[in-house]
CSV table of C-alpha atoms and ligand atoms in Angstrom, one decimal:
chain,number,residue,atom,x,y,z
R,17,UNK,CA,-0.4,-0.7,0.0
R,18,UNK,CA,1.9,3.5,-1.0
R,19,UNK,CA,-0.8,5.7,0.1
R,20,UNK,CA,0.1,5.8,4.0
R,21,UNK,CA,-0.9,8.2,6.4
R,22,UNK,CA,0.9,5.7,9.2
R,23,UNK,CA,4.9,6.7,8.2
R,24,UNK,CA,7.0,7.3,11.0
R,25,UNK,CA,10.5,9.6,10.7
R,26,UNK,CA,12.6,7.1,10.4
R,27,UNK,CA,11.2,5.5,8.0
R,28,UNK,CA,11.0,9.1,5.9
R,29,UNK,CA,14.4,9.6,6.8
R,30,UNK,CA,15.5,5.9,5.2
R,31,UNK,CA,14.4,6.7,2.3
R,32,UNK,CA,15.4,10.7,2.8
R,33,UNK,CA,19.1,9.3,2.7
R,34,UNK,CA,18.8,6.6,0.0
R,35,UNK,CA,21.9,7.2,-3.0
R,36,UNK,CA,20.8,9.9,-5.1
R,37,UNK,CA,20.1,7.2,-7.5
R,38,UNK,CA,18.0,5.0,-6.1
R,39,UNK,CA,16.4,8.2,-5.4
R,40,UNK,CA,15.3,9.2,-8.3
R,41,UNK,CA,14.7,6.0,-9.5
R,42,UNK,CA,11.9,5.2,-7.2
R,43,UNK,CA,10.8,8.3,-6.5
R,44,UNK,CA,10.1,8.2,-10.8
R,45,UNK,CA,8.8,4.6,-10.7
R,46,UNK,CA,6.2,5.4,-8.0
R,47,UNK,CA,5.8,9.0,-9.8
R,48,UNK,CA,4.6,7.1,-13.2
R,49,UNK,CA,2.4,4.5,-11.1
R,50,UNK,CA,1.0,7.9,-10.2
R,51,UNK,CA,1.0,10.8,-11.3
R,52,UNK,CA,0.9,10.7,-15.8
R,53,UNK,CA,4.5,11.6,-16.5
R,54,UNK,CA,5.4,14.5,-18.8
R,55,UNK,CA,2.8,16.2,-17.4
R,56,UNK,CA,3.3,19.3,-15.9
R,57,UNK,CA,0.8,22.1,-13.8
R,58,UNK,CA,2.0,25.5,-14.4
R,59,UNK,CA,0.4,27.9,-12.0
R,60,UNK,CA,1.2,32.0,-11.6
R,61,UNK,CA,1.5,33.6,-8.7
R,62,UNK,CA,-0.2,37.4,-8.6
R,63,UNK,CA,0.8,39.7,-4.9
R,64,UNK,CA,-3.3,41.2,-4.6
R,65,UNK,CA,-1.5,43.4,-1.9
R,66,UNK,CA,2.7,43.5,-1.0
R,67,UNK,CA,4.4,44.3,1.8
R,68,UNK,CA,3.7,45.7,5.6
R,69,UNK,CA,3.5,42.4,6.7
R,70,UNK,CA,3.8,42.4,10.7
R,71,UNK,CA,4.4,38.5,10.8
R,72,UNK,CA,8.4,37.6,11.6
R,73,UNK,CA,9.5,35.1,9.2
R,74,UNK,CA,12.7,35.4,8.8
R,75,UNK,CA,12.7,34.2,4.9
R,76,UNK,CA,9.8,36.8,3.5
R,77,UNK,CA,11.4,40.2,2.4
R,78,UNK,CA,7.2,41.1,3.3
R,79,UNK,CA,8.2,40.8,6.8
R,80,UNK,CA,7.1,44.6,7.6
R,81,UNK,CA,9.8,45.1,10.4
R,82,UNK,CA,12.9,44.3,7.5
R,83,UNK,CA,14.2,47.2,5.3
R,84,UNK,CA,13.7,45.2,2.0
R,85,UNK,CA,13.9,47.3,-1.8
R,86,UNK,CA,10.0,45.3,-1.4
R,87,UNK,CA,7.2,48.3,-2.7
R,88,UNK,CA,4.8,47.2,-0.5
R,89,UNK,CA,1.5,48.3,-1.8
R,90,UNK,CA,-2.0,48.0,-1.2
R,91,UNK,CA,-5.1,45.6,-1.9
R,92,UNK,CA,-5.6,45.6,-6.1
R,93,UNK,CA,-8.0,47.2,-8.0
R,94,UNK,CA,-10.1,43.7,-9.7
R,95,UNK,CA,-10.3,44.6,-12.9
R,96,UNK,CA,-6.2,44.5,-12.9
R,97,UNK,CA,-5.9,40.8,-10.8
R,98,UNK,CA,-8.5,39.8,-14.3
R,99,UNK,CA,-6.4,40.9,-16.1
R,100,UNK,CA,-3.7,39.0,-14.9
R,101,UNK,CA,-5.6,36.1,-15.0
R,102,UNK,CA,-6.2,36.7,-18.4
R,103,UNK,CA,-2.5,37.0,-19.4
R,104,UNK,CA,-1.6,34.5,-17.1
R,105,UNK,CA,-4.5,31.7,-18.8
R,106,UNK,CA,-3.1,32.8,-22.2
R,107,UNK,CA,0.4,31.5,-21.3
R,108,UNK,CA,-1.4,28.6,-20.9
R,109,UNK,CA,-1.3,28.2,-16.8
R,110,UNK,CA,-4.3,27.0,-14.9
R,111,UNK,CA,-3.9,28.0,-11.9
R,112,UNK,CA,-4.6,31.3,-10.6
R,113,UNK,CA,-2.7,31.6,-7.4
R,114,UNK,CA,-3.2,35.7,-5.4
R,115,UNK,CA,-0.6,36.3,-2.3
R,116,UNK,CA,-1.7,39.0,0.5
R,117,UNK,CA,0.9,39.3,2.7
R,118,UNK,CA,-1.5,39.9,5.9
R,119,UNK,CA,-1.4,37.6,9.8
R,120,UNK,CA,-4.7,36.6,8.9
R,121,UNK,CA,-7.3,37.5,6.9
R,122,UNK,CA,-10.3,39.3,9.2
R,123,UNK,CA,-13.9,40.0,8.3
R,124,UNK,CA,-13.6,44.0,6.0
R,125,UNK,CA,-14.1,44.9,3.3
R,126,UNK,CA,-10.8,43.7,1.7
R,127,UNK,CA,-11.4,40.0,2.0
R,128,UNK,CA,-15.0,41.0,0.2
R,129,UNK,CA,-13.0,42.1,-2.0
R,130,UNK,CA,-10.5,39.0,-2.6
R,131,UNK,CA,-14.4,36.8,-3.1
R,132,UNK,CA,-15.5,39.1,-5.4
R,133,UNK,CA,-11.8,38.7,-7.1
R,134,UNK,CA,-12.3,35.0,-6.2
R,135,UNK,CA,-15.0,34.7,-8.6
R,136,UNK,CA,-14.0,36.5,-11.0
R,137,UNK,CA,-10.9,34.2,-11.7
R,138,UNK,CA,-12.9,31.4,-11.2
R,139,UNK,CA,-15.1,32.2,-13.8
R,140,UNK,CA,-12.4,32.2,-16.1
R,141,UNK,CA,-12.5,28.4,-15.9
R,142,UNK,CA,-9.0,28.3,-13.7
R,143,UNK,CA,-8.7,26.2,-11.3
R,144,UNK,CA,-8.1,29.7,-7.9
R,145,UNK,CA,-6.0,30.2,-4.8
R,146,UNK,CA,-5.3,31.2,-1.9
R,147,UNK,CA,-2.9,32.6,0.1
R,148,UNK,CA,-3.5,35.0,3.0
R,149,UNK,CA,-2.3,33.8,6.2
R,150,UNK,CA,-4.6,32.5,9.1
R,151,UNK,CA,-7.9,31.5,8.6
R,152,UNK,CA,-11.3,30.4,10.6
R,153,UNK,CA,-14.3,28.0,9.9
R,154,UNK,CA,-16.1,30.7,9.0
R,155,UNK,CA,-13.8,32.4,6.2
R,156,UNK,CA,-12.0,29.6,4.7
R,157,UNK,CA,-16.3,28.3,3.8
R,158,UNK,CA,-17.0,31.9,2.6
R,159,UNK,CA,-13.9,31.6,0.3
R,160,UNK,CA,-15.1,28.6,-1.1
R,161,UNK,CA,-18.8,29.8,-1.5
R,162,UNK,CA,-17.0,32.3,-3.9
R,163,UNK,CA,-15.2,29.6,-6.1
R,164,UNK,CA,-12.1,28.9,-4.2
R,165,UNK,CA,-10.0,25.8,-4.9
R,166,UNK,CA,-6.9,25.3,-3.5
R,167,UNK,CA,-5.6,27.7,-0.4
R,168,UNK,CA,-1.9,27.2,-0.1
R,169,UNK,CA,-0.7,28.0,3.6
R,170,UNK,CA,3.1,26.5,4.3
R,171,UNK,CA,4.0,24.6,7.3
R,172,UNK,CA,7.6,26.0,6.3
R,173,UNK,CA,9.4,23.7,8.5
R,174,UNK,CA,10.1,21.2,10.6
R,175,UNK,CA,7.9,21.6,14.5
R,176,UNK,CA,11.4,21.7,16.5
R,177,UNK,CA,13.1,25.0,14.0
R,178,UNK,CA,9.5,26.6,13.5
R,179,UNK,CA,10.1,29.1,16.8
R,180,UNK,CA,14.6,29.9,15.3
R,181,UNK,CA,12.7,31.3,12.1
R,182,UNK,CA,8.9,33.4,13.2
R,183,UNK,CA,7.6,34.2,16.7
R,184,UNK,CA,4.7,35.7,15.3
R,185,UNK,CA,3.0,32.5,15.3
R,186,UNK,CA,3.6,29.0,16.2
R,187,UNK,CA,3.1,25.7,14.0
R,188,UNK,CA,-0.3,24.8,15.3
R,189,UNK,CA,-1.3,28.2,14.3
R,190,UNK,CA,-0.4,26.6,11.0
R,191,UNK,CA,-1.4,23.3,11.2
R,192,UNK,CA,-5.2,24.8,12.7
R,193,UNK,CA,-5.5,26.7,9.7
R,194,UNK,CA,-4.5,23.7,7.7
R,195,UNK,CA,-7.4,22.1,9.4
R,196,UNK,CA,-9.9,24.8,9.1
R,197,UNK,CA,-9.3,24.7,4.7
R,198,UNK,CA,-9.8,21.2,4.7
R,199,UNK,CA,-13.5,21.3,7.1
R,200,UNK,CA,-14.6,23.7,3.7
R,201,UNK,CA,-13.9,21.2,1.5
R,202,UNK,CA,-11.0,23.2,0.2
R,203,UNK,CA,-8.0,21.6,-2.2
R,204,UNK,CA,-4.5,21.7,0.2
R,205,UNK,CA,-1.7,23.2,-1.3
R,206,UNK,CA,0.6,23.3,1.4
R,207,UNK,CA,5.2,22.9,1.5
R,208,UNK,CA,8.1,24.1,2.6
R,209,UNK,CA,11.4,25.7,1.6
R,210,UNK,CA,14.4,24.1,2.3
R,211,UNK,CA,17.7,26.8,3.1
R,212,UNK,CA,16.1,28.2,6.2
R,213,UNK,CA,19.8,26.8,8.2
R,214,UNK,CA,17.8,23.9,9.3
R,215,UNK,CA,19.6,20.4,9.6
R,216,UNK,CA,18.3,17.2,7.0
R,217,UNK,CA,16.3,16.3,10.3
R,218,UNK,CA,14.2,19.3,10.1
R,219,UNK,CA,14.2,18.2,6.4
R,220,UNK,CA,12.5,15.2,6.8
R,221,UNK,CA,10.9,15.7,10.2
R,222,UNK,CA,8.9,18.2,7.9
R,223,UNK,CA,7.7,16.1,5.3
R,224,UNK,CA,7.4,13.6,8.2
R,225,UNK,CA,4.2,16.2,9.9
R,226,UNK,CA,3.0,16.4,6.0
R,227,UNK,CA,2.6,12.8,5.1
R,228,UNK,CA,1.5,12.0,8.5
R,229,UNK,CA,-1.8,14.6,8.5
R,230,UNK,CA,-5.3,12.8,8.4
R,231,UNK,CA,-5.0,13.7,4.5
R,232,UNK,CA,-2.2,14.3,2.3
R,233,UNK,CA,-2.0,17.8,0.6
R,234,UNK,CA,-3.5,17.2,-2.8
R,235,UNK,CA,0.0,19.6,-3.5
R,236,UNK,CA,3.2,20.2,-1.9
R,237,UNK,CA,5.2,23.5,-3.0
R,238,UNK,CA,9.2,22.9,-2.5
R,239,UNK,CA,10.9,25.9,-2.4
R,240,UNK,CA,14.2,27.1,-2.5
R,241,UNK,CA,14.7,30.3,0.3
R,242,UNK,CA,15.3,33.2,-2.4
R,243,UNK,CA,17.6,35.4,0.3
R,244,UNK,CA,16.5,39.1,0.3
R,245,UNK,CA,18.4,41.8,1.4
R,246,UNK,CA,17.3,43.5,4.5
R,247,UNK,CA,15.8,39.8,5.8
R,248,UNK,CA,18.4,37.8,8.5
R,249,UNK,CA,18.4,35.5,6.1
R,250,UNK,CA,20.7,37.9,3.2
R,251,UNK,CA,23.6,35.4,3.6
R,252,UNK,CA,21.9,32.0,3.4
R,253,UNK,CA,23.9,30.1,1.0
R,254,UNK,CA,22.4,28.4,-1.7
R,255,UNK,CA,20.8,25.0,-1.9
R,256,UNK,CA,22.2,23.2,-3.8
R,257,UNK,CA,20.0,21.3,-6.7
R,258,UNK,CA,20.3,17.8,-5.2
R,259,UNK,CA,19.4,19.4,-0.9
R,260,UNK,CA,16.2,20.5,-3.8
R,261,UNK,CA,16.5,16.5,-5.2
R,262,UNK,CA,16.4,15.0,-2.2
R,263,UNK,CA,13.0,17.1,-1.0
R,264,UNK,CA,11.2,15.8,-4.4
R,265,UNK,CA,11.8,12.9,-4.0
R,266,UNK,CA,11.2,12.0,-0.4
R,267,UNK,CA,7.8,14.0,-0.9
R,268,UNK,CA,6.5,12.1,-4.6
R,269,UNK,CA,7.5,8.4,-2.7
R,270,UNK,CA,5.9,10.1,0.4
R,271,UNK,CA,2.9,11.1,-1.3
R,272,UNK,CA,2.4,9.8,-4.4
R,273,UNK,CA,-0.9,11.6,-5.3
R,274,UNK,CA,-0.1,14.8,-4.8
R,275,UNK,CA,0.9,16.8,-7.2
R,276,UNK,CA,4.7,18.0,-6.0
R,277,UNK,CA,5.9,22.2,-6.9
R,278,UNK,CA,8.9,23.0,-7.7
R,279,UNK,CA,8.8,26.0,-6.6
R,280,UNK,CA,10.8,29.4,-5.6
R,281,UNK,CA,14.1,29.1,-6.4
R,282,UNK,CA,14.4,28.3,-10.3
R,283,UNK,CA,14.9,31.5,-12.1
R,284,UNK,CA,18.8,30.2,-10.9
R,285,UNK,CA,18.7,26.6,-11.7
R,286,UNK,CA,19.0,25.7,-15.0
R,287,UNK,CA,17.3,23.3,-18.0
R,288,UNK,CA,18.9,20.3,-17.0
R,289,UNK,CA,18.0,20.7,-13.0
R,290,UNK,CA,15.0,21.1,-13.5
R,291,UNK,CA,14.2,18.2,-14.9
R,292,UNK,CA,16.5,16.1,-12.5
R,293,UNK,CA,13.9,17.4,-10.4
R,294,UNK,CA,10.7,16.7,-12.5
R,295,UNK,CA,12.6,12.7,-13.5
R,296,UNK,CA,12.7,13.6,-9.2
R,297,UNK,CA,8.3,13.2,-9.2
R,298,UNK,CA,8.1,17.7,-9.1
R,299,UNK,CA,5.0,17.0,-11.4
R,300,UNK,CA,3.6,21.4,-11.1
R,301,UNK,CA,6.0,25.3,-11.3
R,302,UNK,CA,4.9,28.8,-11.0
R,303,UNK,CA,5.4,30.2,-14.2
R,304,UNK,CA,5.9,33.7,-15.1
R,305,UNK,CA,8.6,36.1,-14.4
R,306,UNK,CA,7.5,37.4,-10.7
R,307,UNK,CA,7.1,35.2,-8.3
R,308,UNK,CA,5.0,37.6,-5.3
R,309,UNK,CA,8.6,39.8,-5.7
R,310,UNK,CA,11.3,38.0,-6.6
R,311,UNK,CA,12.1,36.8,-9.9
R,312,UNK,CA,11.3,33.9,-12.0
R,313,UNK,CA,11.6,32.3,-15.4
R,314,UNK,CA,9.5,34.7,-18.1
R,315,UNK,CA,6.6,32.6,-20.1
R,316,UNK,CA,9.1,32.1,-23.1
R,317,UNK,CA,11.9,31.0,-21.3
R,318,UNK,CA,9.6,28.2,-19.3
R,319,UNK,CA,8.2,27.4,-23.3
R,320,UNK,CA,11.6,26.7,-24.2
R,321,UNK,CA,12.1,23.8,-21.6
R,322,UNK,CA,8.8,22.4,-22.3
R,323,UNK,CA,9.5,22.0,-25.6
R,324,UNK,CA,12.7,20.5,-25.0
R,325,UNK,CA,11.9,18.2,-22.0
R,326,UNK,CA,8.2,17.1,-23.7
R,327,UNK,CA,6.3,18.6,-21.6
R,328,UNK,CA,2.7,19.6,-21.6
R,329,UNK,CA,0.0,21.8,-18.9
R,330,UNK,CA,-2.1,19.9,-16.9
R,331,UNK,CA,-5.1,20.9,-17.9
R,332,UNK,CA,-6.9,22.9,-15.1
R,333,UNK,CA,-10.0,20.7,-12.5
R,334,UNK,CA,-8.4,17.1,-13.9
R,335,UNK,CA,-8.7,15.8,-10.7
R,336,UNK,CA,-13.3,16.5,-11.2
R,337,UNK,CA,-12.4,15.2,-14.6
R,338,UNK,CA,-11.1,11.8,-13.8
R,339,UNK,CA,-13.6,10.7,-10.6
M,574,SAM,N1,1.3,35.5,4.4
M,574,SAM,C1,0.8,34.5,3.9
M,574,SAM,C2,1.4,33.4,3.9
M,574,SAM,O1,2.6,33.1,5.0
M,574,SAM,O2,0.9,32.3,4.5
M,574,SAM,C3,0.8,34.3,2.3
M,574,SAM,C4,2.0,34.8,1.7
M,574,SAM,S1,3.9,34.2,2.4
M,574,SAM,C5,5.1,35.3,1.7
M,574,SAM,C6,3.3,32.2,0.8
M,574,SAM,C7,5.1,31.9,1.5
M,574,SAM,O3,5.3,31.9,0.7
M,574,SAM,C8,5.7,31.3,2.9
M,574,SAM,O4,4.9,30.1,3.0
M,574,SAM,C9,7.0,30.9,2.3
M,574,SAM,O5,6.5,29.7,1.9
M,574,SAM,C10,7.0,32.0,0.5
M,574,SAM,N2,8.1,31.9,1.0
M,574,SAM,C11,8.1,33.6,1.4
M,574,SAM,N3,9.6,33.5,1.0
M,574,SAM,C12,10.6,33.0,1.2
M,574,SAM,C13,11.8,33.6,0.2
M,574,SAM,N4,12.6,34.5,0.2
M,574,SAM,N5,12.4,31.8,-0.4
M,574,SAM,C14,10.9,31.5,-0.7
M,574,SAM,N6,9.8,31.4,0.2
M,574,SAM,C15,9.0,32.1,0.4
M,575,DTB,C1,4.9,28.2,-2.3
M,575,DTB,O1,5.3,27.5,-1.6
M,575,DTB,N1,6.1,29.6,-2.8
M,575,DTB,C2,5.2,30.6,-3.3
M,575,DTB,C3,3.2,30.5,-3.0
M,575,DTB,N2,3.4,29.8,-2.2
M,575,DTB,C4,2.5,31.6,-2.2
M,575,DTB,C5,5.6,31.9,-2.8
M,575,DTB,C6,7.3,31.6,-2.9
M,575,DTB,C7,7.9,33.7,-2.3
M,575,DTB,C8,9.3,33.6,-2.9
M,575,DTB,C9,9.1,35.5,-3.1
M,575,DTB,C10,8.5,36.4,-3.5
M,575,DTB,O2,8.9,37.1,-4.2
M,575,DTB,O3,7.8,37.2,-2.1
M,576,SF4,FE1,3.8,38.1,6.3
M,576,SF4,FE2,3.0,36.1,5.4
M,576,SF4,FE3,5.8,36.9,5.0
M,576,SF4,FE4,5.2,36.4,6.6
M,576,SF4,S1,5.6,34.8,5.3
M,576,SF4,S2,6.1,38.0,6.7
M,576,SF4,S3,3.0,36.3,6.9
M,576,SF4,S4,4.0,38.0,4.2
């Protein structure tokens, strides 16, 4: 039985530490069994409210307390968001993810505007995703009613290392929001970042928490830290592609049905390196020249890569199509 929620940390560590070729082979085999090989989900991000966040996430260029070059911006207007979503759709994205630099959602006019944007993007036939910080169950239900398909809320790192990175909220706060999203029957997108200064044991610990949730997240983003000037982690060394491969492959083996997303960090990777990540089980990317505030490969560069590697974009709402 491959789909398990009772993994022990030792079992996950055993997979994680396999010789890299064996790890990739096992991940690839699992990928073939549960995913359509060669098919990659293309998602586009848009920061709908940028900077000025009260949280202290040590990696984040949008935290108000760190003095970064990010230009703060209040909530975007509806028309601008829809225009951006249409452009993303034209370039082949099937999922549009709107991010806000909020600690949590509040029941105010801004939230009503976001609900309107969710409906507008859903009406374009795209899978709509949001990442807005912490949510109550009622707020999750409102988003679901507006047409929200997925919600991104990352665990970021292990429970043990969490307080070294963020002090303004707890790991349990994170898990509670994920539960609220689940209760509202919204698809859960949750993963983390490597390169924060965590140990390999922390990386395994994070994968263990994700793989032992009552239900595996439908998508698992694996981000490489993008060190941003002005943040406490500005001088962190960039992670190597082998570390990304280990994370991606282990995530693929322990959560075979999840979409594993090769997320932040692609801008620094060659096509060859990305190809290894796809071989290791990644089947989703963020496309478009910007993530939230940092650069990402542009559409033309990715088009060349898709052609070269023989990758095809995954259709929207595929799970619903097959079930
Ligand atoms: N404020 C909301 C929250 O924290 O959930 C949503 C936006 S937040 C920017 C979304 C995610 O982006 C974070 O959880 C983190 O995993 C990722 N992220 C932020 N800054 C990053 C960086 N410099 N490098 C890699 N990933 C980053
Ligand atoms: C995720 O796991 N990565 C995305 C998305 N979910 C919201 C964000 C990456 C942000 C990288 C830094 C930036 O561009 O600000
Ligand atoms: Fe705020 Fe999210 Fe950045 Fe943390 S990761 S500082 S909560 S925008």
